[in-house]
Amino acid sequence: MKTALIIEDNPDNMVLITRLLEKFGYRTLQAVTGMEGFEMALQRRPDFIILDIQLPDIEGTEVLRKIRSSEIGTSIPVIAMTSYAMSGDREKLLSAGCDGYIEKPIDPEHVISQIRRLTGETA
Amino acid sequence: MSVFTAACALLFNAFYKQAKNTAITKLNEEQMIHAKQAAHGIEDFFGTWTGTLNSFSKMNEIIDTDADGQRYMKLFYEAHQDQIRSITRVDEGGTIIHTVPYSRSQGRNISGQTHMQEILKEHKPVVSDVFKTVQGFYAIALHVPVFRGSVFKGTISIVINFENLAKRYLDVIKIGKTGYASVISRDGTQLYSPLPGFTGKSVFENIKGYPSLIVMVNDMLNGREGAATYTFDRGDRNVGQTKKYAVYMPIHIENTFWSIAVVSAEQDVLSGLISFRNKLAVVIGALFICGMVFSTLGAKAWLIVKEEEKRNQAEQRLQESERKYRELVQNANSIILRWNRAGEITFLNEFGQKFFGYSEKEILGRHVVGTIVPETESTGRDLSPLMDEICAHPEVFEKNINENINRNGERVWISWTNKIVKDSEGQVLEILSIGSDITDRKQAEDALRQSEEKFFKAFHATPDAIVISRASDGLLLEVNDVFVRQTGYSREEAQARTTVELDLWDDTNDRERYVAALKSEGRVREMEARFRTKSGNVLDGLVSGEGMVLGVQPCLLTIIRDITERKKTEAELEKYRLHLEDLVNERTIELEAKTNELEQSQKTLQSLLEDMNKAKKELETANERLKNLDQLKSMFIASMSHELRTPLNSIIGFTGMTLQGLSGELNEEQKDNLARAYQAAKHLLALITDVIDISKIEAGRLDLFPEELSLKKVIDEAIVTVQPQLKEKRLTLAVDVPEDVKLNTDRKRLLQCLINFLSNGVKFTEKGGITITAREHDADAEISVTDTGIGIAEEDMPKLFEPFERLDTHLRVKAGGTGLGLYLTKKLATDILQGSISVQSVEGHGSTFTLRVPKDLHQGFDSDKI
């Protein structure tokens, strides 16, 4: 059973993503700030991370940078999540080192297919 | 000649100087315009921010800095975070109440800072000095007072990234190759300089060692405006000292002023003058070349005379050596040698023994070659065969001259007289040779020959005509090639005739003068005379002459130099010089007239400018309130829309998940209910999204992301989004788009426009289909979407691109959409993609919507308007 770390400050969205992932058989870990999420990623080593880009303490891109320059490196795929994509967000995030990209409002099928692609499971 | 050259040099200098001064004046005018633009730009920049903060400071929430006020500050910061680094509220005692983004400075008292003391006392907007933040960038704080009624309640302030400001107003200043701007604050801090390591330091430290700069800097620190010249040495050996031209003026900002200087190096000014200077140099160069030619010719004539002198000396030497020779013969001290037909020496007299340095014993019986005759002469002649030849046929060699050698290896020339000694039977017994040393004579002859060769060469190679005539009767003995060429007489025609017979003198008085001078002085140097050629042309000449002895007869050497061209050139130069003076006078008058005109038009322009400024100020005050209100509105819409979207995302997310049966099976009614809620929420989200885009465009805050893209790919991507509806309505789709069109534009915004066109087409078409065509037009690309739908009535056309002008009431078509689609598309097309949008339609037959955009969205587009 694969484990997902969800870093998201909005409680509704946290519940939504958690429920969706659990329906599809993933175990979940939750963090509501960037620092908490980064530390949890270091300690618990999830199989993949869903990272909200707008966080209260540090920006999502900063969390991503911290993860990539830590000992985790690129071993854990990170899927960035943003509210209505600003022009250029997608390119900015992918070039910053994100492996996947989800826009809110989330489309369950899109989310699951991205996860399966990145974790190497066939849909 | 030299006077004339000096005059021309002076003229050159005067011209060059005048042109240079004009160029410097022009440069300073240009620099002043740059400085003014930058100064006004920076003044406007701060004016705008002060206005914005002023409006903000009047809000009760900000005065109280309650939860709402703090939220507004966050919104304000988010809306402007590309321009400002933070927004801070300070109370009347100087303590920071709240700051966004959060920092540990909250709660700290900053009343000790100079600009804080000023605003706490004066209650008027202040700008701080430029300071270096902990993050390492240069920044400026702008504080605006907050009042409740008339009671001072502290300040609201922002921190502005100074580098952004510099990039916008100062980096752009480039004049020539080296021109740039420099800004200092009132206390002498270097706020901006493109020179590395200068920014942030004291200007006095930066100009240490350049006293010529101190006067200018003092003027700047006193808020004066002006121009200056100074030399600046960056310490770079290759560059050395550079002369710079600078203008400076104050920038007035709130409580203080800065001073901007715009500076260019002298070489920028000079580079423009090079071609002018070169033209002048050509004239001067021509004069110098004339001088050079004259002196070369003079030197050559002198050489010829010198050669003649040498020849005379050589001849004297020859006569001398002949005398010596006669003495030798008379004294009978000759070499007497006998040798047999085998070439062996049988006798050598004492004089010969002494002469060659051998004793009788040593020499007798030895072959001549190898002893007194060298194998090879210094001329290169082999003597061995010659000796054999003499032995074989002594009768043929009664006399011969060859080189001999003595024991010490010294070579001598000897003239031999050979006699055959026969025995009683008449057989040749041996050869008797009597020799005399003619080395001196031989050397003298060689010297004479060489001297004559030299004379002959000079005679023909000189560019002057030379005539050698007999002194007794004046018959011409020899003329050179130049004479033949210049006079037109062949050598045969000239020889054995006199100059009078040839009618060579144009004026016979000239000839008399020449002959008289020769008789009295013995020689003539450069006498001017005119000569007539065979064809009757008259040439100007300089004639020189001197007596000489050729062989035995006294002769006269006459050299005639043709100066016809020089005379002509001198006359032309004189003419040209007079003309040049006229030209200078003419130009000076023209220039004065132009200057007057310019002054007049400048005055007119100035008064116009003053009127304009007055009008502009009035307009600005009127606009300012309007602009502030409008900006604040747009800012709030953008931020509030974000807040609206968050809960909507939850609604859509949860209903979507439930609707897909992920939370258990639903019955048909539940499914229908949820689907309606889901669709309504999506519609609301689309509406909000459009509103955000529009408000961002209106506030000038929509960021631009140009990238290289294939038009075909973007169109294909747009088609994918309408594919389901096309299928559902069974509409056809025709695509006529070239594969190779490349654009550099904002992909997302272009796609948004195309999707809007396509979904509109599909929405209003029930039968037939959609056609997409794309074409290139010079620098533009044009994309058209044609449908076979209901079309648009003529009276509805003007309302088409207005917000919330849905035409469905007339058309009775139930269509989705926000009512903002075409309005937003037009805004994107014109304001963001820098293009245009148009429509053609026949009611009942269909419509064609066309988007035309530049292929390359230029980088200079200013996307961060305030």
GROMACS .gro file of C-alpha atoms in nm, chain B residues 259 320 329 372 399 409 490 529 624 704 709 712 742 756 761:
model
   15
  382SER     CA    1   2.032   6.444  -0.803
  443GLU     CA    2   9.775   6.122  -6.260
  452VAL     CA    3  10.838   5.255  -6.800
  495ILE     CA    4  10.253   3.401  -6.037
  522LYS     CA    5  10.014   4.153  -7.594
  532GLY     CA    6   9.834   3.644  -5.240
  613SER     CA    7   6.360   6.285  -8.125
  652ALA     CA    8   6.224   8.032  -6.825
  747GLU     CA    9  -0.523   6.101  -0.938
  827LEU     CA   10   0.261   3.828  -1.971
  832LEU     CA   11   0.509   2.815  -2.997
  835LYS     CA   12  -0.093   2.468  -3.536
  865LYS     CA   13   0.581   2.994  -3.531
  879ASN     CA   14  -1.378   3.128  -2.672
  884GLY     CA   15  -1.927   2.887  -3.277
   0.00000   0.00000   0.00000
